[in-house]
Amino acid sequence: MQIAIEEARYGINHKHGGPFGCVIVKDGKVVARAHNEVVRRKDATNHAEIRAIQLASKKLRNFDLSECELYVTGRPCPMCKAALKWAKISKVYFGCDYEDAKDIGFEEEKGDGINGYTEMPLDTELCKGIYEEYKKMPHILY
């Protein structure tokens, strides 16, 4: 967790984003470390966990990080939770909770975690066509 805190500190001192640092570990060794870069990169998806998953996947040459553990200074938001699920991270350790984040101005979870947009189906049959093409092809399921 100390490395995650160092990452968070680096990020806030360089005005990259919020106080969120993250480390991914495999077999007791750090494979990736990252911090929030939402402000720096002007990209709402540049959370520490997302960046760390990208770096770990690149280093390990695998999207399956099931043998890895993640350490992060704040409890993962709904977007990061979904990314952790898809990366198959085996265990997540977090420092601060949503209430702590809310106390410094971050509203991590409102209702179901989906904010500000409406979902509506469109061109379902056309989209099913591409699904069917994919289904018929040899592929790695992901």
XYZ file of C-alpha atoms in Angstrom:
142
model
C 0.000 0.000 0.000
C 2.937 2.322 0.619
C 3.771 2.326 -3.104
C 0.144 3.166 -3.931
C 0.340 6.099 -1.500
C 3.575 7.270 -3.159
C 1.848 7.129 -6.552
C -1.125 9.104 -5.233
C 1.189 11.710 -3.723
C 3.135 12.050 -6.971
C -0.108 12.535 -8.882
C -1.538 15.206 -6.624
C 1.794 17.047 -6.341
C 1.967 17.201 -10.148
C -1.733 18.122 -10.445
C -2.532 14.990 -12.482
C -5.782 14.249 -10.634
C -7.211 13.024 -7.340
C -5.335 11.263 -4.519
C -5.633 7.803 -5.972
C -2.648 5.526 -6.409
C -2.647 1.879 -7.405
C -0.248 -1.071 -7.503
C -0.716 -4.501 -9.082
C 1.305 -7.360 -7.614
C 1.933 -10.869 -8.918
C 3.831 -13.470 -6.891
C 4.903 -10.789 -4.426
C 6.405 -8.545 -7.132
C 5.087 -5.217 -8.379
C 4.113 -5.536 -12.043
C 2.417 -2.134 -12.415
C 1.966 1.106 -10.543
C -0.132 4.091 -11.541
C -1.991 7.117 -10.263
C -5.072 9.063 -11.276
C -4.387 11.108 -14.423
C -7.880 12.339 -15.252
C -6.903 16.021 -15.114
C -3.529 15.630 -16.828
C -4.874 13.584 -19.739
C -8.290 15.270 -19.809
C -9.898 11.823 -19.847
C -12.490 10.740 -17.274
C -11.426 7.082 -17.600
C -7.808 7.625 -16.508
C -8.321 6.323 -12.979
C -5.355 4.729 -11.208
C -6.850 1.227 -11.397
C -7.562 1.453 -15.135
C -4.059 2.698 -15.873
C -2.491 0.005 -13.667
C -4.529 -2.730 -15.385
C -3.368 -1.464 -18.781
C 0.282 -1.409 -17.691
C 0.103 -4.842 -16.040
C -1.630 -6.376 -19.062
C 1.038 -4.961 -21.351
C 3.900 -6.131 -19.124
C 2.443 -9.614 -18.597
C 1.160 -9.800 -22.183
C -2.195 -11.007 -20.972
C -5.651 -9.570 -20.286
C -6.189 -12.255 -17.624
C -4.716 -10.891 -14.394
C -6.302 -13.550 -12.174
C -2.972 -14.308 -10.506
C -2.613 -10.672 -9.447
C -3.646 -8.609 -6.446
C -4.372 -4.897 -6.475
C -3.670 -2.267 -3.828
C -5.349 1.127 -4.156
C -5.648 4.169 -1.899
C -9.418 4.488 -2.427
C -12.194 1.960 -2.865
C -12.699 1.390 -6.613
C -15.542 3.292 -8.256
C -18.168 1.411 -10.308
C -16.169 1.845 -13.544
C -13.011 0.476 -11.957
C -14.920 -2.371 -10.295
C -16.109 -3.441 -13.731
C -12.563 -3.246 -15.123
C -11.270 -5.315 -12.187
C -13.918 -7.926 -12.911
C -12.987 -8.144 -16.596
C -9.263 -8.281 -15.760
C -10.077 -11.086 -13.293
C -8.027 -9.517 -10.474
C -8.108 -12.046 -7.609
C -8.022 -9.707 -4.614
C -8.379 -5.969 -4.033
C -7.083 -4.087 -0.999
C -8.269 -0.493 -0.589
C -7.430 2.206 1.951
C -10.209 4.788 2.018
C -13.916 4.118 1.475
C -16.591 6.038 -0.455
C -17.405 8.185 2.589
C -13.765 9.286 2.775
C -13.836 10.172 -0.933
C -17.104 12.052 -0.513
C -15.511 14.052 2.313
C -12.942 15.469 -0.158
C -15.475 16.105 -2.933
C -15.635 12.819 -4.879
C -19.107 11.300 -5.256
C -18.075 7.738 -6.046
C -21.422 6.018 -5.934
C -24.847 7.482 -6.542
C -27.708 5.019 -6.673
C -26.780 2.236 -9.074
C -23.540 3.937 -10.109
C -24.921 5.033 -13.494
C -25.142 8.814 -13.688
C -26.364 11.316 -16.192
C -27.510 9.355 -19.229
C -30.448 7.359 -20.524
C -30.089 3.922 -22.103
C -32.249 2.973 -25.098
C -31.945 0.083 -27.559
C -31.246 1.013 -31.186
C -30.783 -1.144 -34.305
C -30.863 -4.339 -32.266
C -31.281 -6.651 -35.245
C -28.374 -5.038 -37.126
C -26.153 -5.404 -34.075
C -27.178 -9.024 -33.599
C -25.788 -9.637 -37.091
C -22.253 -8.756 -36.023
C -22.693 -10.890 -32.898
C -23.635 -13.830 -35.105
C -20.582 -13.265 -37.321
C -18.379 -13.307 -34.236
C -20.061 -16.437 -32.902
C -19.173 -18.338 -36.090
C -15.493 -17.324 -36.048
C -12.715 -19.038 -34.108
C -11.840 -16.628 -31.295
C -10.767 -16.193 -27.713
C -13.850 -15.372 -25.697
C -13.590 -11.950 -24.154
